[in-house]
Amino acid sequence: MDQAQQLRNIIKAEAVSKNRPLARVITVTSGKGGVGKSNTAINLAIHFKKMGQRVIILDADFGLANIEIMFGTVPNHNFCDLIYQGKNIREIITWGPMDVGFISGGSGIAGLSNLSRDYLMYIIQNLAELDAIADIIIVDTGAGISDAVLEFLVASGEILLVTTPEPTSITDSYSLLKSLNRHPRFSNEVSKIKVIANKVDSEEEGQSLFGKLNSVVSRYLKIPITYLGTVPRDPQLAKAVMQQMPVSMQAPQAKSSIAYESIAATLMNKEMNKDVKKRGMAAFFSHIITGKK
Protein backbone atom coordinates (compact mmCIF):
# COMPACT_ATOMS: atom_id res chain seq x y z
CA MET A 1 0.00 0.00 0.00
CA ASP A 2 1.48 3.41 -1.00
CA GLN A 3 1.55 6.44 1.29
CA ALA A 4 -1.30 8.16 -0.54
CA GLN A 5 -3.67 5.22 -0.06
CA GLN A 6 -2.49 4.89 3.52
CA LEU A 7 -3.37 8.51 4.22
CA ARG A 8 -6.80 8.14 2.65
CA ASN A 9 -7.46 5.16 4.91
CA ILE A 10 -6.33 7.12 7.97
CA ILE A 11 -8.65 10.03 7.13
CA LYS A 12 -11.58 7.68 6.50
CA ALA A 13 -10.98 5.86 9.79
CA GLU A 14 -10.69 9.15 11.68
CA ALA A 15 -13.98 10.42 10.25
CA VAL A 16 -15.80 7.18 11.07
CA SER A 17 -14.39 6.82 14.58
CA LYS A 18 -15.49 10.29 15.65
CA ASN A 19 -18.73 12.02 14.88
CA ARG A 20 -16.79 15.23 14.38
CA PRO A 21 -18.14 18.51 12.99
CA LEU A 22 -16.89 19.71 9.62
CA ALA A 23 -15.76 23.27 9.06
CA ARG A 24 -16.66 25.21 5.94
CA VAL A 25 -13.43 25.82 3.99
CA ILE A 26 -13.36 28.95 1.80
CA THR A 27 -10.29 29.58 -0.37
CA VAL A 28 -9.46 33.17 -1.40
CA THR A 29 -7.20 33.61 -4.43
CA SER A 30 -6.19 36.00 -7.23
CA GLY A 31 -4.41 35.93 -10.56
CA LYS A 32 -1.83 38.51 -9.48
CA GLY A 33 -0.54 40.22 -6.36
CA GLY A 34 -1.73 43.56 -5.06
CA VAL A 35 -5.43 43.18 -5.84
CA GLY A 36 -6.62 42.94 -2.21
CA LYS A 37 -6.79 39.19 -1.66
CA SER A 38 -5.52 39.18 1.94
CA ASN A 39 -7.67 42.20 2.81
CA THR A 40 -10.65 40.25 1.53
CA ALA A 41 -9.79 37.22 3.66
CA ILE A 42 -9.28 39.28 6.82
CA ASN A 43 -12.34 41.50 6.52
CA LEU A 44 -14.66 38.64 5.60
CA ALA A 45 -13.33 36.84 8.68
CA ILE A 46 -14.21 39.85 10.85
CA HIS A 47 -17.76 39.96 9.52
CA PHE A 48 -18.22 36.20 9.88
CA LYS A 49 -17.12 36.64 13.49
CA LYS A 50 -19.67 39.42 13.98
CA MET A 51 -22.30 36.97 12.71
CA GLY A 52 -21.39 34.56 15.48
CA GLN A 53 -19.13 32.25 13.48
CA ARG A 54 -15.83 30.90 14.82
CA VAL A 55 -13.22 31.75 12.20
CA ILE A 56 -9.63 30.75 11.51
CA ILE A 57 -7.49 31.97 8.61
CA LEU A 58 -4.75 29.77 7.16
CA ASP A 59 -2.11 31.99 5.55
CA ALA A 60 -1.10 29.67 2.71
CA ASP A 61 0.99 32.31 0.95
CA PHE A 62 4.11 30.38 1.94
CA GLY A 63 7.23 32.46 2.41
CA LEU A 64 5.27 35.69 2.95
CA ALA A 65 3.44 36.90 6.05
CA ASN A 66 0.55 39.05 4.85
CA ILE A 67 -2.02 38.05 7.45
CA GLU A 68 0.21 38.51 10.50
CA ILE A 69 1.47 41.87 9.21
CA MET A 70 -2.05 43.12 8.53
CA PHE A 71 -3.17 41.88 11.96
CA GLY A 72 -0.13 43.48 13.62
CA THR A 73 0.59 40.19 15.43
CA VAL A 74 3.69 38.00 15.35
CA PRO A 75 2.97 34.24 15.66
CA ASN A 76 5.17 32.03 17.79
CA HIS A 77 4.59 28.98 15.60
CA ASN A 78 3.44 28.04 12.10
CA PHE A 79 1.95 25.08 10.26
CA CYS A 80 5.36 23.50 9.71
CA ASP A 81 5.77 23.28 13.50
CA LEU A 82 2.73 20.99 13.56
CA ILE A 83 4.19 18.82 10.83
CA TYR A 84 7.84 18.69 11.85
CA GLN A 85 8.13 19.89 15.46
CA GLY A 86 5.31 17.97 17.13
CA LYS A 87 3.25 21.01 18.12
CA ASN A 88 -0.50 20.48 18.42
CA ILE A 89 -3.06 22.46 16.45
CA ARG A 90 -3.99 24.77 19.31
CA GLU A 91 -0.35 25.73 19.86
CA ILE A 92 0.08 27.01 16.30
CA ILE A 93 -3.05 29.18 16.27
CA THR A 94 -2.45 32.89 16.91
CA TRP A 95 -5.47 34.89 18.01
CA GLY A 96 -5.86 38.26 16.34
CA PRO A 97 -8.45 41.05 16.57
CA MET A 98 -11.93 39.97 17.70
CA ASP A 99 -10.50 36.52 18.46
CA VAL A 100 -10.17 35.62 14.81
CA GLY A 101 -7.53 32.89 14.75
CA PHE A 102 -4.87 32.55 12.12
CA ILE A 103 -2.23 29.99 11.28
CA SER A 104 0.96 31.07 9.56
CA GLY A 105 1.78 28.65 6.77
CA GLY A 106 5.53 28.64 7.20
CA SER A 107 7.55 27.28 4.29
CA GLY A 108 5.01 24.82 2.92
CA ILE A 109 3.81 21.24 3.15
CA ALA A 110 6.08 19.51 0.63
CA GLY A 111 6.96 15.99 1.67
CA LEU A 112 3.97 15.56 3.96
CA SER A 113 2.88 12.34 2.21
CA ASN A 114 6.28 10.77 2.90
CA LEU A 115 5.85 10.81 6.68
CA SER A 116 5.28 7.67 8.72
CA ARG A 117 1.81 6.31 9.45
CA ASP A 118 1.99 7.36 13.11
CA TYR A 119 2.95 10.89 12.15
CA LEU A 120 0.20 11.07 9.53
CA MET A 121 -2.30 9.94 12.16
CA TYR A 122 -1.08 12.68 14.50
CA ILE A 123 -1.48 15.37 11.84
CA ILE A 124 -4.93 14.19 10.72
CA GLN A 125 -6.16 14.05 14.31
CA ASN A 126 -5.03 17.65 14.76
CA LEU A 127 -6.69 18.77 11.54
CA ALA A 128 -9.88 17.05 12.66
CA GLU A 129 -9.66 19.04 15.89
CA LEU A 130 -9.38 22.23 13.83
CA ASP A 131 -12.79 21.37 12.38
CA ALA A 132 -14.15 21.42 15.93
CA ILE A 133 -12.46 24.74 16.77
CA ALA A 134 -13.77 26.71 13.78
CA ASP A 135 -17.04 26.98 11.88
CA ILE A 136 -15.32 28.63 8.91
CA ILE A 137 -11.70 28.25 7.79
CA ILE A 138 -10.49 30.81 5.25
CA VAL A 139 -7.45 29.76 3.20
CA ASP A 140 -5.52 32.76 1.85
CA THR A 141 -3.46 31.41 -1.05
CA GLY A 142 -0.48 32.95 -2.76
CA ALA A 143 -1.21 35.01 -5.86
CA GLY A 144 -0.74 33.66 -9.37
CA ILE A 145 -0.73 30.22 -10.94
CA SER A 146 2.02 28.34 -9.14
CA ASP A 147 1.60 24.60 -8.58
CA ALA A 148 1.11 25.22 -4.85
CA VAL A 149 -1.77 27.64 -5.48
CA LEU A 150 -3.46 25.28 -7.94
CA GLU A 151 -3.22 22.39 -5.47
CA PHE A 152 -5.08 24.44 -2.86
CA LEU A 153 -7.73 25.46 -5.39
CA VAL A 154 -8.50 21.96 -6.71
CA ALA A 155 -8.88 20.80 -3.10
CA SER A 156 -11.38 23.55 -2.31
CA GLY A 157 -15.13 23.32 -2.74
CA GLU A 158 -15.51 27.09 -2.54
CA ILE A 159 -13.16 29.51 -4.32
CA LEU A 160 -13.36 33.31 -4.07
CA LEU A 161 -11.48 34.93 -6.97
CA VAL A 162 -10.54 38.56 -6.30
CA THR A 163 -9.93 40.75 -9.34
CA THR A 164 -9.78 44.46 -10.20
CA PRO A 165 -10.58 46.58 -13.30
CA GLU A 166 -6.89 46.71 -14.28
CA PRO A 167 -6.48 44.91 -17.63
CA THR A 168 -3.57 42.90 -16.21
CA SER A 169 -5.71 41.74 -13.29
CA ILE A 170 -8.52 40.58 -15.58
CA THR A 171 -6.03 38.83 -17.88
CA ASP A 172 -4.28 37.15 -14.96
CA SER A 173 -7.60 36.05 -13.47
CA TYR A 174 -8.47 34.39 -16.77
CA SER A 175 -5.02 32.74 -16.90
CA LEU A 176 -5.56 31.38 -13.40
CA LEU A 177 -8.94 29.93 -14.34
CA LYS A 178 -7.45 28.48 -17.54
CA SER A 179 -4.68 26.74 -15.58
CA LEU A 180 -7.18 25.53 -13.00
CA ASN A 181 -9.46 24.15 -15.71
CA ARG A 182 -6.54 22.21 -17.20
CA HIS A 183 -5.63 20.63 -13.87
CA PRO A 184 -6.39 16.89 -14.03
CA ARG A 185 -8.15 16.91 -10.65
CA PHE A 186 -10.26 20.03 -11.10
CA SER A 187 -14.01 19.53 -11.14
CA ASN A 188 -16.38 22.45 -11.68
CA GLU A 189 -19.08 20.34 -10.07
CA VAL A 190 -17.09 20.20 -6.84
CA SER A 191 -15.30 23.58 -6.84
CA LYS A 192 -17.65 26.56 -7.02
CA ILE A 193 -15.94 29.74 -8.24
CA LYS A 194 -17.25 33.11 -7.06
CA VAL A 195 -15.82 36.44 -8.24
CA ILE A 196 -15.30 39.58 -6.16
CA ALA A 197 -14.72 42.82 -8.08
CA ASN A 198 -12.34 44.89 -5.95
CA LYS A 199 -11.12 48.50 -6.15
CA VAL A 200 -13.94 49.66 -8.40
CA ASP A 201 -15.57 53.09 -8.57
CA SER A 202 -19.16 51.85 -8.67
CA GLU A 203 -21.36 48.76 -8.51
CA GLU A 204 -21.93 49.13 -12.25
CA GLU A 205 -18.18 48.98 -12.90
CA GLY A 206 -17.96 45.85 -10.78
CA GLN A 207 -20.74 44.13 -12.70
CA SER A 208 -19.15 45.21 -15.99
CA LEU A 209 -15.81 43.77 -14.86
CA PHE A 210 -17.46 40.45 -14.06
CA GLY A 211 -19.29 40.51 -17.39
CA LYS A 212 -16.02 40.87 -19.31
CA LEU A 213 -14.37 38.03 -17.41
CA ASN A 214 -17.43 35.80 -17.60
CA SER A 215 -17.83 36.25 -21.34
CA VAL A 216 -14.35 34.92 -22.16
CA VAL A 217 -14.53 32.20 -19.48
CA SER A 218 -17.90 31.00 -20.79
CA ARG A 219 -16.70 31.05 -24.40
CA TYR A 220 -13.29 29.42 -24.07
CA LEU A 221 -13.28 27.51 -20.78
CA LYS A 222 -16.95 26.69 -20.36
CA ILE A 223 -16.75 26.63 -16.57
CA PRO A 224 -19.39 28.39 -14.47
CA ILE A 225 -18.39 31.39 -12.37
CA THR A 226 -20.77 33.54 -10.33
CA TYR A 227 -20.70 37.19 -9.30
CA LEU A 228 -20.39 37.55 -5.54
CA GLY A 229 -20.13 41.32 -5.10
CA THR A 230 -18.15 44.52 -5.34
CA VAL A 231 -15.71 46.26 -2.99
CA PRO A 232 -15.25 49.96 -3.87
CA ARG A 233 -11.96 51.83 -3.95
CA ASP A 234 -11.70 53.31 -0.45
CA PRO A 235 -8.99 55.52 1.08
CA GLN A 236 -10.09 54.38 4.55
CA LEU A 237 -9.11 50.84 3.62
CA ALA A 238 -5.61 51.98 2.67
CA LYS A 239 -5.37 53.90 5.94
CA ALA A 240 -6.41 50.85 7.96
CA VAL A 241 -3.77 48.71 6.21
CA MET A 242 -1.07 51.22 7.14
CA GLN A 243 -2.20 51.02 10.77
CA GLN A 244 -2.30 47.19 10.68
CA MET A 245 -5.99 47.02 11.52
CA PRO A 246 -8.89 45.50 9.51
CA VAL A 247 -10.98 48.32 8.05
CA SER A 248 -14.12 46.48 9.17
CA MET A 249 -13.02 47.13 12.77
CA GLN A 250 -11.34 50.50 12.41
CA ALA A 251 -14.02 52.11 10.24
CA PRO A 252 -17.22 50.00 10.29
CA GLN A 253 -19.11 52.61 8.27
CA ALA A 254 -16.49 52.89 5.54
CA LYS A 255 -17.62 52.00 2.02
CA SER A 256 -15.33 48.98 1.90
CA SER A 257 -16.47 47.75 5.34
CA ILE A 258 -20.11 47.83 4.27
CA ALA A 259 -19.21 46.01 1.04
CA TYR A 260 -17.37 43.24 2.91
CA GLU A 261 -20.33 42.91 5.27
CA SER A 262 -22.68 42.48 2.30
CA ILE A 263 -20.45 39.82 0.72
CA ALA A 264 -20.17 37.95 4.03
CA ALA A 265 -23.96 38.01 4.39
CA THR A 266 -24.34 36.64 0.87
CA LEU A 267 -21.91 33.82 1.67
CA MET A 268 -23.95 32.99 4.78
CA ASN A 269 -27.23 32.94 2.84
CA LYS A 270 -28.37 29.32 3.09
CA GLU A 271 -30.52 29.42 -0.04
CA MET A 272 -27.73 30.79 -2.25
CA ASN A 273 -25.19 28.37 -0.82
CA LYS A 274 -27.31 25.23 -0.57
CA ASP A 275 -24.90 23.45 -2.94
CA VAL A 276 -21.91 24.14 -0.65
CA LYS A 277 -20.82 20.94 1.07
CA LYS A 278 -18.73 21.00 4.23
CA ARG A 279 -15.82 18.60 3.85
CA GLY A 280 -13.66 19.80 6.72
CA MET A 281 -9.98 20.62 6.98
CA ALA A 282 -8.70 17.05 7.18
CA ALA A 283 -10.41 16.14 3.89
CA PHE A 284 -9.22 19.42 2.34
CA PHE A 285 -5.59 18.53 3.02
CA SER A 286 -6.11 14.94 1.93
CA HIS A 287 -6.83 16.21 -1.58
CA ILE A 288 -3.57 18.16 -1.58
CA ILE A 289 -1.38 15.45 -0.07
CA THR A 290 -2.72 12.35 -1.78
CA GLY A 291 -3.75 13.73 -5.15
CA LYS A 292 -7.23 12.31 -4.62
CA LYS A 293 -9.83 13.51 -7.09
PDB file of N, CA, C and O in Angstrom, residues 38-39 42-43 46 65-75 95-98 102 235-251:
ATOM      1  N   SER A  38      -5.643  39.368   0.488  1.00  0.00           N
ATOM      2  CA  SER A  38      -5.521  39.176   1.942  1.00  0.00           C
ATOM      3  C   SER A  38      -6.467  40.098   2.703  1.00  0.00           C
ATOM      4  O   SER A  38      -7.015  39.710   3.742  1.00  0.00           O
ATOM      5  N   ASN A  39      -6.681  41.312   2.199  1.00  0.00           N
ATOM      6  CA  ASN A  39      -7.667  42.200   2.814  1.00  0.00           C
ATOM      7  C   ASN A  39      -9.050  41.575   2.763  1.00  0.00           C
ATOM      8  O   ASN A  39      -9.835  41.681   3.717  1.00  0.00           O
ATOM      9  N   ILE A  42      -9.225  38.756   5.453  1.00  0.00           N
ATOM     10  CA  ILE A  42      -9.279  39.284   6.821  1.00  0.00           C
ATOM     11  C   ILE A  42     -10.623  39.929   7.125  1.00  0.00           C
ATOM     12  O   ILE A  42     -11.234  39.673   8.174  1.00  0.00           O
ATOM     13  N   ASN A  43     -11.110  40.765   6.230  1.00  0.00           N
ATOM     14  CA  ASN A  43     -12.340  41.499   6.523  1.00  0.00           C
ATOM     15  C   ASN A  43     -13.583  40.609   6.442  1.00  0.00           C
ATOM     16  O   ASN A  43     -14.538  40.814   7.203  1.00  0.00           O
ATOM     17  N   ILE A  46     -13.670  38.963   9.809  1.00  0.00           N
ATOM     18  CA  ILE A  46     -14.208  39.852  10.851  1.00  0.00           C
ATOM     19  C   ILE A  46     -15.734  39.849  10.815  1.00  0.00           C
ATOM     20  O   ILE A  46     -16.400  39.757  11.858  1.00  0.00           O
ATOM     21  N   ALA A  65       4.129  36.847   4.753  1.00  0.00           N
ATOM     22  CA  ALA A  65       3.437  36.899   6.049  1.00  0.00           C
ATOM     23  C   ALA A  65       2.373  37.985   6.043  1.00  0.00           C
ATOM     24  O   ALA A  65       2.294  38.809   6.947  1.00  0.00           O
ATOM     25  N   ASN A  66       1.531  37.980   5.005  1.00  0.00           N
ATOM     26  CA  ASN A  66       0.553  39.054   4.848  1.00  0.00           C
ATOM     27  C   ASN A  66      -0.423  39.150   6.003  1.00  0.00           C
ATOM     28  O   ASN A  66      -0.704  40.248   6.506  1.00  0.00           O
ATOM     29  N   ILE A  67      -0.979  38.019   6.431  1.00  0.00           N
ATOM     30  CA  ILE A  67      -2.020  38.048   7.447  1.00  0.00           C
ATOM     31  C   ILE A  67      -1.477  38.577   8.767  1.00  0.00           C
ATOM     32  O   ILE A  67      -2.075  39.460   9.392  1.00  0.00           O
ATOM     33  N   GLU A  68      -0.340  38.066   9.208  1.00  0.00           N
ATOM     34  CA  GLU A  68       0.205  38.507  10.496  1.00  0.00           C
ATOM     35  C   GLU A  68       0.610  39.973  10.460  1.00  0.00           C
ATOM     36  O   GLU A  68       0.458  40.693  11.453  1.00  0.00           O
ATOM     37  N   ILE A  69       1.109  40.449   9.330  1.00  0.00           N
ATOM     38  CA  ILE A  69       1.472  41.868   9.211  1.00  0.00           C
ATOM     39  C   ILE A  69       0.224  42.733   9.275  1.00  0.00           C
ATOM     40  O   ILE A  69       0.183  43.750   9.974  1.00  0.00           O
ATOM     41  N   MET A  70      -0.824  42.325   8.565  1.00  0.00           N
ATOM     42  CA  MET A  70      -2.051  43.118   8.535  1.00  0.00           C
ATOM     43  C   MET A  70      -2.805  43.052   9.854  1.00  0.00           C
ATOM     44  O   MET A  70      -3.584  43.945  10.180  1.00  0.00           O
ATOM     45  N   PHE A  71      -2.584  41.985  10.626  1.00  0.00           N
ATOM     46  CA  PHE A  71      -3.165  41.883  11.963  1.00  0.00           C
ATOM     47  C   PHE A  71      -2.286  42.556  13.015  1.00  0.00           C
ATOM     48  O   PHE A  71      -2.718  42.756  14.152  1.00  0.00           O
ATOM     49  N   GLY A  72      -1.043  42.869  12.664  1.00  0.00           N
ATOM     50  CA  GLY A  72      -0.130  43.476  13.625  1.00  0.00           C
ATOM     51  C   GLY A  72       0.249  42.524  14.740  1.00  0.00           C
ATOM     52  O   GLY A  72       0.493  42.943  15.875  1.00  0.00           O
ATOM     53  N   THR A  73       0.311  41.212  14.428  1.00  0.00           N
ATOM     54  CA  THR A  73       0.592  40.188  15.426  1.00  0.00           C
ATOM     55  C   THR A  73       1.670  39.247  14.910  1.00  0.00           C
ATOM     56  O   THR A  73       1.632  38.836  13.750  1.00  0.00           O
ATOM     57  N   VAL A  74       2.620  38.907  15.751  1.00  0.00           N
ATOM     58  CA  VAL A  74       3.690  37.997  15.354  1.00  0.00           C
ATOM     59  C   VAL A  74       3.430  36.617  15.957  1.00  0.00           C
ATOM     60  O   VAL A  74       3.366  36.469  17.180  1.00  0.00           O
ATOM     61  N   PRO A  75       3.241  35.580  15.126  1.00  0.00           N
ATOM     62  CA  PRO A  75       2.966  34.241  15.657  1.00  0.00           C
ATOM     63  C   PRO A  75       4.225  33.595  16.218  1.00  0.00           C
ATOM     64  O   PRO A  75       5.337  33.835  15.738  1.00  0.00           O
ATOM     65  N   TRP A  95      -4.159  34.228  17.965  1.00  0.00           N
ATOM     66  CA  TRP A  95      -5.465  34.888  18.008  1.00  0.00           C
ATOM     67  C   TRP A  95      -5.299  36.377  17.767  1.00  0.00           C
ATOM     68  O   TRP A  95      -4.591  37.067  18.474  1.00  0.00           O
ATOM     69  N   GLY A  96      -5.955  36.863  16.721  1.00  0.00           N
ATOM     70  CA  GLY A  96      -5.860  38.257  16.336  1.00  0.00           C
ATOM     71  C   GLY A  96      -7.050  39.062  16.822  1.00  0.00           C
ATOM     72  O   GLY A  96      -7.739  38.660  17.771  1.00  0.00           O
ATOM     73  N   PRO A  97      -7.320  40.207  16.186  1.00  0.00           N
ATOM     74  CA  PRO A  97      -8.455  41.052  16.573  1.00  0.00           C
ATOM     75  C   PRO A  97      -9.775  40.294  16.572  1.00  0.00           C
ATOM     76  O   PRO A  97     -10.002  39.431  15.724  1.00  0.00           O
ATOM     77  N   MET A  98     -10.615  40.590  17.550  1.00  0.00           N
ATOM     78  CA  MET A  98     -11.932  39.966  17.703  1.00  0.00           C
ATOM     79  C   MET A  98     -11.850  38.447  17.834  1.00  0.00           C
ATOM     80  O   MET A  98     -12.784  37.725  17.494  1.00  0.00           O
ATOM     81  N   PHE A 102      -5.547  32.770  13.387  1.00  0.00           N
ATOM     82  CA  PHE A 102      -4.867  32.552  12.121  1.00  0.00           C
ATOM     83  C   PHE A 102      -3.672  31.640  12.333  1.00  0.00           C
ATOM     84  O   PHE A 102      -3.079  31.578  13.405  1.00  0.00           O
ATOM     85  N   PRO A 235     -10.193  55.050   0.385  1.00  0.00           N
ATOM     86  CA  PRO A 235      -8.985  55.522   1.083  1.00  0.00           C
ATOM     87  C   PRO A 235      -8.935  55.089   2.546  1.00  0.00           C
ATOM     88  O   PRO A 235      -7.849  54.961   3.114  1.00  0.00           O
ATOM     89  N   GLN A 236     -10.089  54.841   3.160  1.00  0.00           N
ATOM     90  CA  GLN A 236     -10.092  54.384   4.555  1.00  0.00           C
ATOM     91  C   GLN A 236      -9.535  52.970   4.686  1.00  0.00           C
ATOM     92  O   GLN A 236      -8.975  52.602   5.719  1.00  0.00           O
ATOM     93  N   LEU A 237      -9.683  52.177   3.631  1.00  0.00           N
ATOM     94  CA  LEU A 237      -9.105  50.836   3.621  1.00  0.00           C
ATOM     95  C   LEU A 237      -7.579  50.925   3.599  1.00  0.00           C
ATOM     96  O   LEU A 237      -6.891  50.224   4.350  1.00  0.00           O
ATOM     97  N   ALA A 238      -7.066  51.798   2.744  1.00  0.00           N
ATOM     98  CA  ALA A 238      -5.610  51.977   2.669  1.00  0.00           C
ATOM     99  C   ALA A 238      -5.058  52.487   3.997  1.00  0.00           C
ATOM    100  O   ALA A 238      -3.985  52.055   4.444  1.00  0.00           O
ATOM    101  N   LYS A 239      -5.796  53.372   4.643  1.00  0.00           N
ATOM    102  CA  LYS A 239      -5.366  53.904   5.944  1.00  0.00           C
ATOM    103  C   LYS A 239      -5.337  52.802   6.997  1.00  0.00           C
ATOM    104  O   LYS A 239      -4.408  52.722   7.804  1.00  0.00           O
ATOM    105  N   ALA A 240      -6.340  51.938   6.986  1.00  0.00           N
ATOM    106  CA  ALA A 240      -6.406  50.847   7.955  1.00  0.00           C
ATOM    107  C   ALA A 240      -5.241  49.875   7.758  1.00  0.00           C
ATOM    108  O   ALA A 240      -4.659  49.376   8.726  1.00  0.00           O
ATOM    109  N   VAL A 241      -4.891  49.609   6.500  1.00  0.00           N
ATOM    110  CA  VAL A 241      -3.769  48.711   6.214  1.00  0.00           C
ATOM    111  C   VAL A 241      -2.481  49.283   6.781  1.00  0.00           C
ATOM    112  O   VAL A 241      -1.674  48.559   7.383  1.00  0.00           O
ATOM    113  N   MET A 242      -2.281  50.576   6.622  1.00  0.00           N
ATOM    114  CA  MET A 242      -1.070  51.222   7.140  1.00  0.00           C
ATOM    115  C   MET A 242      -0.995  51.126   8.659  1.00  0.00           C
ATOM    116  O   MET A 242       0.088  51.062   9.238  1.00  0.00           O
ATOM    117  N   GLN A 243      -2.157  51.096   9.308  1.00  0.00           N
ATOM    118  CA  GLN A 243      -2.202  51.023  10.770  1.00  0.00           C
ATOM    119  C   GLN A 243      -2.365  49.587  11.275  1.00  0.00           C
ATOM    120  O   GLN A 243      -2.569  49.368  12.460  1.00  0.00           O
ATOM    121  N   GLN A 244      -2.243  48.626  10.354  1.00  0.00           N
ATOM    122  CA  GLN A 244      -2.298  47.191  10.683  1.00  0.00           C
ATOM    123  C   GLN A 244      -3.568  46.830  11.464  1.00  0.00           C
ATOM    124  O   GLN A 244      -3.531  46.154  12.481  1.00  0.00           O
ATOM    125  N   MET A 245      -4.691  47.273  10.907  1.00  0.00           N
ATOM    126  CA  MET A 245      -5.991  47.021  11.516  1.00  0.00           C
ATOM    127  C   MET A 245      -7.018  46.769  10.415  1.00  0.00           C
ATOM    128  O   MET A 245      -7.055  47.506   9.435  1.00  0.00           O
ATOM    129  N   PRO A 246      -7.839  45.722  10.512  1.00  0.00           N
ATOM    130  CA  PRO A 246      -8.886  45.502   9.508  1.00  0.00           C
ATOM    131  C   PRO A 246      -9.822  46.701   9.425  1.00  0.00           C
ATOM    132  O   PRO A 246     -10.272  47.212  10.453  1.00  0.00           O
ATOM    133  N   VAL A 247     -10.117  47.150   8.211  1.00  0.00           N
ATOM    134  CA  VAL A 247     -10.976  48.318   8.053  1.00  0.00           C
ATOM    135  C   VAL A 247     -12.364  48.055   8.634  1.00  0.00           C
ATOM    136  O   VAL A 247     -13.030  48.988   9.117  1.00  0.00           O
ATOM    137  N   SER A 248     -12.801  46.811   8.645  1.00  0.00           N
ATOM    138  CA  SER A 248     -14.123  46.477   9.174  1.00  0.00           C
ATOM    139  C   SER A 248     -14.213  46.677  10.679  1.00  0.00           C
ATOM    140  O   SER A 248     -15.309  46.747  11.231  1.00  0.00           O
ATOM    141  N   MET A 249     -13.059  46.795  11.341  1.00  0.00           N
ATOM    142  CA  MET A 249     -13.021  47.127  12.767  1.00  0.00           C
ATOM    143  C   MET A 249     -12.725  48.600  12.972  1.00  0.00           C
ATOM    144  O   MET A 249     -13.363  49.264  13.786  1.00  0.00           O
ATOM    145  N   GLN A 250     -11.758  49.113  12.217  1.00  0.00           N
ATOM    146  CA  GLN A 250     -11.340  50.496  12.415  1.00  0.00           C
ATOM    147  C   GLN A 250     -12.384  51.500  11.932  1.00  0.00           C
ATOM    148  O   GLN A 250     -12.607  52.529  12.562  1.00  0.00           O
ATOM    149  N   ALA A 251     -13.027  51.185  10.813  1.00  0.00           N
ATOM    150  CA  ALA A 251     -14.016  52.114  10.239  1.00  0.00           C
ATOM    151  C   ALA A 251     -15.222  51.311   9.744  1.00  0.00           C
ATOM    152  O   ALA A 251     -15.379  51.087   8.539  1.00  0.00           O
TER     153      ALA A 251
END
